[in-house]
Coordinates of C-alpha atoms and ligand atoms in Angstrom, one line a residue:
X1 CA 196.9 -142.1 27.0
X2 CA 193.8 -140.4 28.4
X3 CA 194.4 -137.8 31.1
X4 CA 191.8 -136.2 33.3
X5 CA 192.3 -133.2 35.7
X6 CA 193.1 -134.0 39.3
X7 CA 192.3 -130.5 40.4
X8 CA 191.2 -127.0 39.5
X9 CA 192.8 -123.6 40.0
X10 CA 191.0 -120.7 41.7
X11 CA 193.3 -117.8 40.8
X12 CA 193.3 -114.0 41.2
X13 CA 193.6 -113.8 37.4
X14 CA 190.2 -113.8 35.7
X15 CA 191.5 -113.1 32.1
X16 CA 194.6 -113.9 30.2
X17 CA 195.7 -110.3 29.8
X18 CA 198.0 -109.3 32.7
X19 CA 199.1 -112.7 33.8
X20 CA 202.8 -112.9 34.5
X21 CA 204.7 -114.7 31.7
X22 CA 206.3 -117.2 34.2
X23 CA 205.7 -118.3 37.7
X24 CA 207.7 -116.7 40.6
X25 CA 207.9 -113.3 39.0
X26 CA 204.9 -111.9 41.1
X27 CA 204.8 -113.6 44.5
X28 CA 201.6 -111.7 45.5
X29 CA 199.8 -113.6 42.7
X30 CA 197.9 -116.1 44.8
X31 CA 195.7 -119.1 43.9
X32 CA 194.2 -122.1 45.5
X33 CA 194.3 -125.6 43.9
X34 CA 191.2 -127.6 44.8
X35 CA 191.7 -131.4 44.3
X36 CA 188.8 -133.2 42.6
X37 CA 187.3 -136.5 43.7
X38 CA 188.5 -139.2 44.0
X39 CA 191.9 -137.5 44.6
X40 CA 190.7 -135.0 47.2
X41 CA 191.8 -137.1 50.2
X42 CA 194.4 -136.1 52.8
X43 CA 196.5 -139.2 52.2
X44 CA 197.2 -138.2 48.6
X45 CA 199.1 -135.1 49.8
X46 CA 200.7 -136.7 52.9
X47 CA 204.3 -135.4 53.1
X48 CA 203.8 -132.6 50.7
X49 CA 203.7 -130.0 53.6
X50 CA 207.5 -130.3 53.9
X51 CA 208.1 -128.8 50.4
X52 CA 208.3 -125.1 49.8
X53 CA 207.4 -125.4 46.1
X54 CA 205.5 -127.7 43.8
X55 CA 205.5 -128.3 40.0
X56 CA 202.2 -128.1 38.4
X57 CA 201.3 -129.7 35.0
X58 CA 198.3 -128.0 33.7
X59 CA 196.1 -127.5 30.6
X60 CA 196.1 -124.2 28.6
X61 CA 192.3 -124.6 28.6
X62 CA 191.5 -121.1 27.4
X63 CA 193.6 -121.3 24.2
X64 CA 193.7 -125.1 23.6
X65 CA 191.2 -124.9 20.7
X66 CA 193.5 -122.5 18.8
X67 CA 195.9 -125.3 18.0
X68 CA 199.7 -124.9 17.6
X69 CA 202.2 -123.2 15.4
X70 CA 205.7 -124.5 14.7
X71 CA 207.3 -121.1 15.4
X72 CA 206.3 -118.4 17.8
X73 CA 207.4 -114.8 18.6
X74 CA 208.4 -114.7 22.3
X75 CA 207.7 -111.5 24.1
X76 CA 211.3 -111.7 25.3
X77 CA 212.6 -111.0 21.8
X78 CA 210.3 -108.0 21.4
X79 CA 207.6 -109.9 19.6
X80 CA 209.6 -109.7 16.4
X81 CA 212.0 -112.7 16.1
X82 CA 210.7 -116.3 15.7
X83 CA 211.8 -119.4 17.6
X84 CA 210.6 -122.9 17.5
X85 CA 207.6 -123.9 19.6
X86 CA 209.8 -126.4 21.5
X87 CA 212.3 -123.6 22.2
X88 CA 209.6 -121.6 23.8
X89 CA 207.1 -121.6 26.7
X90 CA 204.3 -120.6 24.2
X91 CA 200.8 -121.7 25.1
X92 CA 200.1 -122.8 21.5
X93 CA 201.6 -126.3 21.6
X94 CA 200.8 -129.6 20.0
X95 CA 199.7 -130.8 23.4
X96 CA 198.5 -127.7 25.2
X97 CA 200.2 -128.5 28.5
X98 CA 201.8 -125.9 30.8
X99 CA 204.5 -126.4 33.5
X100 CA 204.9 -124.1 36.4
X101 CA 206.8 -124.2 39.7
X102 CA 204.9 -122.3 42.4
X103 CA 205.3 -121.6 46.1
X104 CA 203.2 -123.8 48.4
X105 CA 202.0 -121.7 51.3
X106 CA 199.6 -124.1 53.0
X107 CA 197.5 -127.2 52.7
X108 CA 193.9 -127.4 54.0
X109 CA 192.4 -130.8 54.4
X110 CA 189.4 -129.7 56.5
X111 CA 186.9 -130.4 53.7
X112 CA 188.5 -132.1 50.7
X113 CA 192.0 -130.9 49.8
X114 CA 193.0 -127.4 49.0
X115 CA 196.6 -126.3 48.3
X116 CA 197.4 -122.6 48.8
X117 CA 199.8 -121.2 46.2
X118 CA 201.8 -118.0 45.6
X119 CA 203.7 -116.7 42.6
X120 CA 201.3 -118.3 40.0
X121 CA 201.0 -117.6 36.3
X122 CA 197.7 -119.4 36.0
X123 CA 194.3 -118.3 34.8
X124 CA 191.3 -118.9 37.0
X125 CA 189.7 -122.4 36.3
X126 CA 192.9 -123.9 34.9
X127 CA 192.7 -127.7 35.0
X128 CA 195.6 -129.3 36.8
X129 CA 196.8 -132.7 35.6
X130 CA 199.5 -133.4 38.1
X131 CA 201.4 -132.1 41.1
X132 CA 205.0 -133.0 42.0
X133 CA 207.2 -131.7 44.8
X134 CA 210.0 -129.4 43.7
X135 CA 213.3 -131.2 44.5
X136 CA 216.1 -128.7 44.9
X137 CA 218.9 -131.3 44.5
X138 CA 217.6 -132.4 41.1
X139 CA 215.6 -129.4 39.9
X140 CA 217.8 -126.4 40.8
X141 CA 220.6 -126.0 38.3
X142 CA 222.7 -123.0 39.1
X143 CA 224.9 -123.5 36.0
X144 CA 222.1 -123.8 33.5
X145 CA 222.1 -121.6 30.4
X146 CA 219.0 -119.6 29.5
X147 CA 219.2 -119.3 25.7
X148 CA 217.4 -116.2 24.5
X149 CA 216.0 -115.6 28.0
X150 CA 219.1 -115.6 30.2
X151 CA 217.9 -113.2 32.9
X152 CA 214.7 -112.2 34.6
X153 CA 212.5 -110.0 32.4
X154 CA 212.9 -106.3 32.9
X155 CA 210.5 -104.8 35.5
X156 CA 211.1 -101.1 34.9
X157 CA 207.7 -99.5 35.1
X158 CA 207.2 -97.2 38.1
X159 CA 203.8 -97.6 39.6
X160 CA 201.7 -95.0 41.4
X161 CA 198.1 -94.7 42.6
X162 CA 195.7 -91.9 42.2
X163 CA 193.9 -90.6 45.3
X164 CA 190.8 -92.5 44.3
X165 CA 192.7 -95.7 43.9
X166 CA 194.5 -95.2 47.2
X167 CA 191.1 -94.8 48.9
X168 CA 189.8 -97.9 47.3
X169 CA 193.0 -99.9 48.2
X170 CA 192.6 -98.7 51.8
X171 CA 189.0 -99.9 52.0
X172 CA 190.0 -103.3 50.7
X173 CA 193.1 -103.7 52.9
X174 CA 191.6 -106.2 55.3
X175 CA 190.0 -108.4 52.7
X176 CA 193.0 -108.3 50.3
X177 CA 196.2 -107.5 52.2
X178 CA 198.5 -108.2 49.2
X179 CA 196.5 -106.3 46.6
X180 CA 198.8 -103.3 46.4
X181 CA 201.9 -105.5 46.1
X182 CA 200.1 -107.6 43.4
X183 CA 199.2 -104.6 41.3
X184 CA 202.7 -103.0 41.7
X185 CA 204.6 -106.2 40.8
X186 CA 202.3 -106.9 37.8
X187 CA 202.4 -103.5 36.3
X188 CA 206.2 -103.2 36.9
X189 CA 206.6 -105.9 34.2
X190 CA 204.4 -103.9 31.7
X191 CA 201.8 -106.5 30.7
X192 CA 201.1 -104.6 27.4
X193 CA 201.9 -106.7 24.3
X194 CA 205.5 -106.2 23.0
X195 CA 204.4 -105.3 19.5
X196 CA 202.0 -102.4 20.4
X197 CA 202.1 -99.3 18.3
X198 CA 203.5 -96.1 19.9
X199 CA 200.2 -94.3 19.8
X200 CA 198.9 -96.8 22.4
X201 CA 201.0 -95.0 25.1
X202 CA 198.3 -92.7 26.4
X203 CA 195.5 -95.3 26.3
X204 CA 193.7 -96.6 29.4
X205 CA 194.3 -100.2 30.3
X206 CA 192.4 -102.6 32.5
X207 CA 193.1 -106.0 34.1
X208 CA 190.7 -108.2 36.0
X209 CA 192.1 -109.2 39.4
X210 CA 190.0 -111.1 41.9
X211 CA 186.6 -109.3 41.6
X212 CA 188.1 -106.0 40.5
X213 CA 188.8 -104.3 37.2
X214 CA 192.1 -102.5 37.9
X215 CA 192.4 -99.4 35.6
X216 CA 195.7 -97.7 34.8
X217 CA 197.2 -95.2 32.4
X218 CA 200.7 -95.3 31.0
X219 CA 203.0 -92.3 30.4
X220 CA 206.5 -93.2 29.3
X221 CA 207.8 -95.8 31.9
X222 CA 205.2 -94.7 34.5
X223 CA 201.9 -96.4 35.3
X224 CA 199.3 -94.6 37.3
X225 CA 196.5 -96.8 38.7
X226 CA 193.4 -94.6 38.3
X227 CA 190.7 -96.8 39.9
X228 CA 189.7 -100.3 41.1
X229 CA 186.2 -100.9 39.8
X230 CA 184.2 -103.8 41.2
X231 CA 183.7 -106.3 38.3
X232 CA 180.2 -106.1 36.9
X233 CA 179.7 -102.5 38.1
Ligands
SAH301 N1 204.9 -121.5 33.1 C1 204.0 -122.1 32.1 C2 203.2 -121.0 31.3 C3 204.0 -120.1 30.5 S1 203.1 -119.1 29.5 C4 204.9 -122.9 31.1 O1 206.0 -122.5 30.9 O2 204.4 -123.8 30.5 C5 202.3 -118.1 30.7 C6 201.0 -117.5 30.1 O3 200.1 -118.6 30.1 C7 200.4 -116.5 31.0 O4 200.9 -115.2 30.7 C8 198.9 -116.7 30.7 O5 198.5 -115.7 29.7 C9 198.8 -118.0 30.0 N2 197.9 -118.9 30.7 C10 197.9 -119.2 32.0 N3 196.9 -120.1 32.3 C11 196.3 -120.4 31.1 C12 195.2 -121.2 30.7 N4 194.6 -121.9 31.6 N5 194.8 -121.2 29.4 C13 195.5 -120.5 28.5 N6 196.5 -119.6 28.8 C14 196.9 -119.6 30.1

């Protein structure tokens, strides 16, 4: 079977670091999905507007060349214990395919077809292989058991902004109305790797969101956003 992308993601996430570990955790994480020819025709998405969420099957294109491992260390287990690749949502799989359910906020068929999405866990330029509507009657399983990840991950980091960062947020408010929420929700989950050494605590961290390098500093369970630096500056 040969599969080709039917679309491409334009996401706020410009690098792997900082991307939420699953969809839906950070609703302010927005993306557009641009369908590619010959699939970019309105009739191919007719009826999709009635669904609040869609499943996306996509390629882990940024890590695909690194191959797969039979066991992985999920962040959920502190990065120490190993589970099988097929018991995990690891990106390093025999076929590097990802599966995410994301919120569909709009469809624009004015020039090609563009789906507007929220709550994504997708890197910019991710190739999309298929789109399917989320069917609550079949896909929502209230009695399902979640193995070693039974609950939402902890989001315990308290986020604040320096005066400089506040000023920068204010000047970007019209262009990026959900930027503050995006940064707060992302940092609350503490994107640092689970197996970091303790001496990393006082380091500066940065994550690329949209066209900004968002800088922050950790102190205990507090994150202070120090600056939003335009990328390439
Ligand atoms: N919901 C998906 C993805 C889970 S792994 C699934 O279960 O299959 C989520 C991680 O995938 C993110 O933290 C991000 O680092 C990584 N990721 C997202 N898009 C990627 C891409 N195009 N290539 C490689 N890694 C990607």
